[in-house]
Coordinates of C-alpha atoms in Angstrom, one line a residue:
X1 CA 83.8 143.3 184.9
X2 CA 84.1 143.6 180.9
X3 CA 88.0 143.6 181.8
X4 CA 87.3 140.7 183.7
X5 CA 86.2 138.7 181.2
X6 CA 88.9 139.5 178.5
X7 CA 91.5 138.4 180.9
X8 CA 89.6 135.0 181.5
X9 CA 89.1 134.8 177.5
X10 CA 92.8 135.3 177.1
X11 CA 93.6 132.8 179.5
X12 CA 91.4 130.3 178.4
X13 CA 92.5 130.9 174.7
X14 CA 96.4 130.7 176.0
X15 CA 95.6 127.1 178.1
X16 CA 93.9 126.2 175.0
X17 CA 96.4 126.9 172.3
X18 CA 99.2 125.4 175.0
X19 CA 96.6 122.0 175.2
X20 CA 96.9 122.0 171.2
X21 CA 100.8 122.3 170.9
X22 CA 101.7 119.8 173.7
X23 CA 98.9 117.0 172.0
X24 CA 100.4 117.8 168.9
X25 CA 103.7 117.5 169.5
X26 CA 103.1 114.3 172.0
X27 CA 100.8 113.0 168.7
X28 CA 104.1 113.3 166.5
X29 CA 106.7 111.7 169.6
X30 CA 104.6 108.9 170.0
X31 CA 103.8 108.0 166.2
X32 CA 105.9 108.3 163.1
X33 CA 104.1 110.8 160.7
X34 CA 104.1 111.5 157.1
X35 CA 101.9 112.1 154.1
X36 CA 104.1 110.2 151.5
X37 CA 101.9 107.7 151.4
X38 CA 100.0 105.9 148.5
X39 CA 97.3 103.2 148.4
X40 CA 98.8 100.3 146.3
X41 CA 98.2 97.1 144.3
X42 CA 100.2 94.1 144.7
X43 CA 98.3 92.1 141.4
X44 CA 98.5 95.5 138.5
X45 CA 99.5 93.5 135.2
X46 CA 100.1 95.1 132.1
X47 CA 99.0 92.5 129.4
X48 CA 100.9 92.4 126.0
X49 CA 100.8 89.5 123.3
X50 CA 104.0 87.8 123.2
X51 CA 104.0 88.0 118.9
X52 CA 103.4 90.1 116.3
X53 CA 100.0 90.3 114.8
X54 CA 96.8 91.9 114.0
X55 CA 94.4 92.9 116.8
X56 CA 91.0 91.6 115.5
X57 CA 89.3 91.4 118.9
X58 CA 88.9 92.9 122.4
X59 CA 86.5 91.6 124.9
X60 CA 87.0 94.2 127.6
X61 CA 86.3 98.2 128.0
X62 CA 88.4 100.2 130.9
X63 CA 86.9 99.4 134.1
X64 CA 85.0 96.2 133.3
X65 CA 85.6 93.0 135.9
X66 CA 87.3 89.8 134.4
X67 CA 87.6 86.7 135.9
X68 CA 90.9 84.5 135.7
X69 CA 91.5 82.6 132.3
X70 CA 89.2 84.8 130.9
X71 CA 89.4 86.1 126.7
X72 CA 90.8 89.3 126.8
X73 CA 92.2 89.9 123.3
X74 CA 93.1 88.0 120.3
X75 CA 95.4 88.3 117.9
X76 CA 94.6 86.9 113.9
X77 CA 95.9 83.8 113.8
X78 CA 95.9 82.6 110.0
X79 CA 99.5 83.7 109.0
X80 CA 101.2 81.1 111.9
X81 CA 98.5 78.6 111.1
X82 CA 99.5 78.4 107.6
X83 CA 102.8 78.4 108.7
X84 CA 101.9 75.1 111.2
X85 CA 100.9 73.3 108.1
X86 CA 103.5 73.7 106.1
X87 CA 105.8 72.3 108.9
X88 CA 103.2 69.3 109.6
X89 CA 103.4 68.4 105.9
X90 CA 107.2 68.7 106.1
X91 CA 106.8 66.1 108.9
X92 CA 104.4 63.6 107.4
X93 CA 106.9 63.5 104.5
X94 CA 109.8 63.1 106.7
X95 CA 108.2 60.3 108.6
X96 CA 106.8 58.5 104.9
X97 CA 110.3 58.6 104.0
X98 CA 111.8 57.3 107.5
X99 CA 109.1 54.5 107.1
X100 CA 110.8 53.6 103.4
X101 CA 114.2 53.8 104.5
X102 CA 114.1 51.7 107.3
X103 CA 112.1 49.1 105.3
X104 CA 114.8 49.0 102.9
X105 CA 117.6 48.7 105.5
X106 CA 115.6 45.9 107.6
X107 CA 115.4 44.3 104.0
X108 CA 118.8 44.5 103.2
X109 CA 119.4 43.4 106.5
X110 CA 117.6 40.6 106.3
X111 CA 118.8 39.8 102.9
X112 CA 122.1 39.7 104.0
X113 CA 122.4 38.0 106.8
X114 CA 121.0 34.9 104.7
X115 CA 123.4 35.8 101.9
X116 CA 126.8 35.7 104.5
X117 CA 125.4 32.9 105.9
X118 CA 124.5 30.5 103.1
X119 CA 128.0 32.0 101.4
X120 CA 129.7 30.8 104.7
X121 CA 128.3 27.2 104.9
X122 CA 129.2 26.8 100.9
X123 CA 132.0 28.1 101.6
X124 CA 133.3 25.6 104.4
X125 CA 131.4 23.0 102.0
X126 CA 133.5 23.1 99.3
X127 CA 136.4 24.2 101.3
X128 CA 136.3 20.8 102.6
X129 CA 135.4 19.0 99.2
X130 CA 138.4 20.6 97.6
X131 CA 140.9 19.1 100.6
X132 CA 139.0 15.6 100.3
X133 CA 139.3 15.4 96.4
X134 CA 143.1 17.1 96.7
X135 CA 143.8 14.1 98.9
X136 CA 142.3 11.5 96.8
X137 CA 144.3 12.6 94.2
X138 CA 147.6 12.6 95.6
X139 CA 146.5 9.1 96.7
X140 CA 145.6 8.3 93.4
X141 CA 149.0 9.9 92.2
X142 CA 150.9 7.2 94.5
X143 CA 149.3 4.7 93.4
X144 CA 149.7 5.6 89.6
X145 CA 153.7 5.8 90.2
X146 CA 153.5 2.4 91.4
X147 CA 151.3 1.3 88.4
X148 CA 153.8 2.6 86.4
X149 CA 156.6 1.1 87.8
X150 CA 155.0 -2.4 87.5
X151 CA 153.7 -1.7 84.2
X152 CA 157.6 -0.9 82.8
X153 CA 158.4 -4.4 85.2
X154 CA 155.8 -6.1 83.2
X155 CA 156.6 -4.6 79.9
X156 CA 160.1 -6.2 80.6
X157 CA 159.2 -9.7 81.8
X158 CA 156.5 -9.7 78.8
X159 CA 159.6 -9.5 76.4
X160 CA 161.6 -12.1 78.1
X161 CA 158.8 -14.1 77.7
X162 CA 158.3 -14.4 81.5
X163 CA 154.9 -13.4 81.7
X164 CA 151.7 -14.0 79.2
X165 CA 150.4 -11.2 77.2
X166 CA 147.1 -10.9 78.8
X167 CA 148.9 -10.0 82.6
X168 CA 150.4 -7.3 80.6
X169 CA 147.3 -6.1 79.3
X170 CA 145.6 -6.2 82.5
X171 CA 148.6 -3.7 84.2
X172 CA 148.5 -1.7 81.3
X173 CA 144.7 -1.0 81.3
X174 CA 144.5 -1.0 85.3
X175 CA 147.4 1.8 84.7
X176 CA 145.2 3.9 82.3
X177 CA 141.9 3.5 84.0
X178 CA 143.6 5.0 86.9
X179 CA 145.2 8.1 85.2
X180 CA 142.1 8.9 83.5
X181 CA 140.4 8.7 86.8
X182 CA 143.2 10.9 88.4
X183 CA 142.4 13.6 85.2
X184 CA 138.7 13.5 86.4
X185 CA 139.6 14.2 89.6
X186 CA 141.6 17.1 88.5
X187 CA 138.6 18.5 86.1
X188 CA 136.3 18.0 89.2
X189 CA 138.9 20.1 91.6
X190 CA 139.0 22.4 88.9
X191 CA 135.4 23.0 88.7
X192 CA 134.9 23.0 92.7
X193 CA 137.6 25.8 92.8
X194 CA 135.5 27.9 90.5
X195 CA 132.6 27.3 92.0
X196 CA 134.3 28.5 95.5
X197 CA 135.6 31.7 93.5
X198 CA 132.3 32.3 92.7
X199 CA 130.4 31.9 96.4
X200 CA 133.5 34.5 97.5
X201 CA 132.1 36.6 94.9
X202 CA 128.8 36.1 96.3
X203 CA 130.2 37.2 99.7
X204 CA 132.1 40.1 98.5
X205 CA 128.6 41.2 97.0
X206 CA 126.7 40.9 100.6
X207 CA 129.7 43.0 102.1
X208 CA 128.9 45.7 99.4
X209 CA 125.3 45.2 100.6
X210 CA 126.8 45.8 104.1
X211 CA 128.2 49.2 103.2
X212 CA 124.9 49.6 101.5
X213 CA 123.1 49.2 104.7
X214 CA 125.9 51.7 106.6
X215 CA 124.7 54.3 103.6
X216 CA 121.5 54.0 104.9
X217 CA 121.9 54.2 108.7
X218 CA 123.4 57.6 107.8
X219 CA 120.7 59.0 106.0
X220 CA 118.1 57.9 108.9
X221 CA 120.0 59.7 111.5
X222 CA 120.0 62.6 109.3
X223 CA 117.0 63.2 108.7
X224 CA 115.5 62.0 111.9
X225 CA 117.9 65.1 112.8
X226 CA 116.2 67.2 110.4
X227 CA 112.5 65.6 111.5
X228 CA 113.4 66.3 115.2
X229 CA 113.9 70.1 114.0
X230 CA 110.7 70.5 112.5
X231 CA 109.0 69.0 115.2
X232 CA 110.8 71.8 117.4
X233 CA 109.8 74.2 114.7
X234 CA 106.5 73.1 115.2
X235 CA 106.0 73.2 118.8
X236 CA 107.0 76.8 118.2
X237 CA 104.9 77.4 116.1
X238 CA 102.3 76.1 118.6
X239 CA 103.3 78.3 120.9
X240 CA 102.9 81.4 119.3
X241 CA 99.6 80.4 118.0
X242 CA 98.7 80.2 121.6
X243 CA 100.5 83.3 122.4
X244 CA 97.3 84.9 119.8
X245 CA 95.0 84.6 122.7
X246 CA 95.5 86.7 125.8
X247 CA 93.4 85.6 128.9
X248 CA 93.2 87.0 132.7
X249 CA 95.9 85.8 134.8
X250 CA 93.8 86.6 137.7
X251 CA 90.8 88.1 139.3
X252 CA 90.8 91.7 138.9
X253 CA 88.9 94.9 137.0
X254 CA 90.6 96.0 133.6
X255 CA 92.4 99.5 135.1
X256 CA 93.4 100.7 131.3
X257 CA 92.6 99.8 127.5
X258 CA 95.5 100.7 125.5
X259 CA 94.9 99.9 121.8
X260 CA 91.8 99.3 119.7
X261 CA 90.8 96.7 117.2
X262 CA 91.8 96.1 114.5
X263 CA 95.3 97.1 114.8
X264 CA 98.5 95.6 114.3
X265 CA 100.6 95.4 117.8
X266 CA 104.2 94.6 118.1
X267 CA 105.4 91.6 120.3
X268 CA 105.3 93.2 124.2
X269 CA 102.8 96.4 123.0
X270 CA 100.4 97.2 126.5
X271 CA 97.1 95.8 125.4
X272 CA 95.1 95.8 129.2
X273 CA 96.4 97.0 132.1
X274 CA 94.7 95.0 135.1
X275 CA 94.6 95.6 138.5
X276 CA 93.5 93.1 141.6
X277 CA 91.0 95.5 144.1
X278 CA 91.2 93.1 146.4
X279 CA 95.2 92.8 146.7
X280 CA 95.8 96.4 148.7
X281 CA 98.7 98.0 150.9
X282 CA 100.0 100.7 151.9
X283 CA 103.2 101.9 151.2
X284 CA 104.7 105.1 152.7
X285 CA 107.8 106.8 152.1
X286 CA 109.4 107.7 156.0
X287 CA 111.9 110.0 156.3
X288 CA 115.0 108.4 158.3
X289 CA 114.4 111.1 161.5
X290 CA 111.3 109.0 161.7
X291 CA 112.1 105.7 161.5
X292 CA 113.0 105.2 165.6
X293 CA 110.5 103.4 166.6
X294 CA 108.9 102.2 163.9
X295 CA 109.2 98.3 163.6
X296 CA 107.4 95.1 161.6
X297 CA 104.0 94.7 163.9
X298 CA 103.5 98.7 164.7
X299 CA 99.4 99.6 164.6
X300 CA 98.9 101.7 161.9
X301 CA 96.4 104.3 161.0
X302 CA 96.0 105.6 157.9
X303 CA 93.0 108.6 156.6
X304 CA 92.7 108.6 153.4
X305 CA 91.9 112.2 151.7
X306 CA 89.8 110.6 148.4
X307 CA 87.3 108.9 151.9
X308 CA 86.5 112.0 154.2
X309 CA 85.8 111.4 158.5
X310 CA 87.1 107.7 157.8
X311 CA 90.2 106.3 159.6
X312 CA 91.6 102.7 158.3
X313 CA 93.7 100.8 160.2
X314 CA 96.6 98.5 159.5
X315 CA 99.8 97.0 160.9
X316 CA 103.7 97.9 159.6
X317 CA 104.6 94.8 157.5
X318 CA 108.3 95.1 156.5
X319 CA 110.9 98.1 155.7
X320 CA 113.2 98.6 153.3
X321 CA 116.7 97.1 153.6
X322 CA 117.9 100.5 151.9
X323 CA 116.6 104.1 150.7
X324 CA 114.3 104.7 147.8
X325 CA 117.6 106.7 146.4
X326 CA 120.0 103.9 146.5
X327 CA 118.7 102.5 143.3
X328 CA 118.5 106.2 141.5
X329 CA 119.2 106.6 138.0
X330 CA 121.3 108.9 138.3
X331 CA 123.6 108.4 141.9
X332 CA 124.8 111.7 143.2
X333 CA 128.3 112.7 142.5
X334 CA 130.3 113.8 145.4
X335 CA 133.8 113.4 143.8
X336 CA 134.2 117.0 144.3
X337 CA 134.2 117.2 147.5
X338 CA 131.2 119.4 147.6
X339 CA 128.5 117.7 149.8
X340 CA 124.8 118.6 151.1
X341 CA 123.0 115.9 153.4
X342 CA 119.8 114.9 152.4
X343 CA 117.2 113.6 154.2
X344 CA 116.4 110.0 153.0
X345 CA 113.3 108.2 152.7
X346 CA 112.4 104.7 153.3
X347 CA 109.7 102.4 152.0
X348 CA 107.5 101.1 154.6
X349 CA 104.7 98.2 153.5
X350 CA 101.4 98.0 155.7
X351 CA 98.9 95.7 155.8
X352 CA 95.6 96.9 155.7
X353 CA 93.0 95.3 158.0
X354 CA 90.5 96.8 155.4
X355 CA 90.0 98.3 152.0
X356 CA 86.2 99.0 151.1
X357 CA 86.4 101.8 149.4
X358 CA 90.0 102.2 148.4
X359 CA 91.5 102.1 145.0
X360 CA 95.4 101.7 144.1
X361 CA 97.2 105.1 143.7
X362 CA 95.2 106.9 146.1
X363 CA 97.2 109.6 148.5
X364 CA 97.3 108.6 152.2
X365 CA 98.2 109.8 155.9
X366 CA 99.7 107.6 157.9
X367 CA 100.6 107.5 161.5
X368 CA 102.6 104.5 162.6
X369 CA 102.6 103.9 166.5
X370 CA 106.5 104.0 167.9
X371 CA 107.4 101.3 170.9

């Protein structure tokens, strides 16, 4: 009877140990196993200031919730602030002395267009004055040629006795009236062709105002250069007086503190690290004799070993174009000759259909369904 028993026992134990091998190994045809798998974060941040400066307050410890735009850290302003008014004062002078410049050129502007053309119509006056009096001369200068010829005619006849003494008198003095008048004339030409010397002078003097005004236009563009620089300088400055405050760029719980205050950080030091809860995946790492199969849209499940007798489930998202080792460091060198096949690993994403109780970094079991 007892060796009855033993035999059944032995049996049973056999059917049962052959029920165990064929589920597992069925378990591992029909899903794609592996424990190289991590609980990840697609919002973890590390938070630096983008300039130099002293620490002087930190809002957040390790661990603590922050909500986005939210203080974080901030960095002791004064030395760029001084800096930002120095530039500003550099400006206001720049654009006082713009202001004065282009008064003065408007001015001269101005000024000159009424000096070129007042010198212009005096100019054209006298121009024509000149030609009119230069003609009455020359008429004058006929007309004196003839006098002279009949004053010699009546010189003559008044010593043959032809004519009386009075006719000759009255030639004579007609002849000199006229010559006097023609060396007025001359005195007035004279004068009119100083007087136009002097309105070329006038308009030589608005040309050198011209040049003036060229000087000027020169000196604006440069230092509206020079004011367009500062203002650059300034906006800078504006910047990195911006860059002293560090806020939350999202939702999330502060995952490390890195420094302390007061301290002086460099530009890019890690102040916070932060971290999104809400924003998990899966990632595993499937070796390539696993990956037939396994496709985008495969149920997942996934046991966590931080969450005991708790199975999550989720759904194969995308895999990696290429191995985790084709962007290594340091590529293997097979130059030789010499050459051992490895097995590679690709990076598989899930989606997780929920994550209470999960935290990024987290080791994971997954077990990806094959079709």
């Amino acid at each position: 009877m007892a060796k009855r028993i033993g035999t059944l026992v032995i049996v049973t134990l056999v059917i049962l140990f052959v029920w165990m091998g064929y589920d597992y190994l069925h378990y591992r045809a029909a899903n794609a196993v592996s424990d190289a798998a991590f609980i990840k974060s697609d919002r973890l941040a590390i938070l630096s200031f983008k300039v130099k400066g002293k620490v002087v307050e930190l809002t957040k410890e390790a661990n603590a919730p922050v909500k986005k735009g939210e203080l974080l850290a901030r960095i002791d302003p004064k030395d760029f602030e001084v800096t930002r008014a120095k530039i500003a004062h550099t400006i206001k002078a720049l654009d006082d002395l713009l202001t004065a410049l282009r008064l003065k050129r408007e001015r001269l502007a101005q000024t000159l267009a009424v000096q070129k053309e007042i010198s212009a119509v005096n100019v054209e006056a006298i121009t024509q004055r000149i030609a009119s009096l230069a003609y009455r001369i020359d008429a004058a200068k006929r007309r004196l040629k003839k006098l002279d010829r009949d004053t010699a005619r009546y010189k003559k006849m008044l010593k043959d006795r032809l004519i009386a003494s009075g006719d000759f008198e009255t030639i004579l003095t007609e002849r000199d009236a006229l010559a006097d008048n023609i060396a007025a004339l001359r005195k007035e030409l004279g004068a009119l062709r100083s007087e136009k010397a002097k309105v070329k002078e006038a308009l030589k003097i608005a040309e050198l105002n011209e040049k003036q005004i060229k000087e000027l236009d020169k000196k604006i563009a440069a230092k509206t250069q020079e004011r367009e620089a500062r203002a650059k300088d300034l906006a800078a400055i504006d910047d990195k007086i911006a860059y002293t405050r560090l806020y939350a760029p999202f939702d999330g719980v502060i995952a490390k503190k890195f420094t302390d205050a007061p301290r002086v950080v460099e530009s890019g030091t890690p102040v916070y690290a932060l971290t999104d809860p809400k924003a998990l995946y899966c990632e595993v790492l499937l070796s390539e004799k696993k990956l037939h199969g396994v496709e985008p849209g495969n149920a997942v499940k996934i046991t966590v070993d931080a969450v005991k007798d708790r199975t999550y489930r989720g759904t194969v998202e995308s895999i990696a174009p290429t191995s985790a080792s084709t962007f290594s460091l340091v590529p293997r060198d097979i130059a030789s000759g010499e050459f051992t096949k490895l097995d590679q690993r690709f990076a598989v994403r899930i989606r997780l259909d929920e994550i209470e109780g999960l935290r990024a970094g987290m080791g994971a079991t997954v077990a990806i369904e094959r079709k």
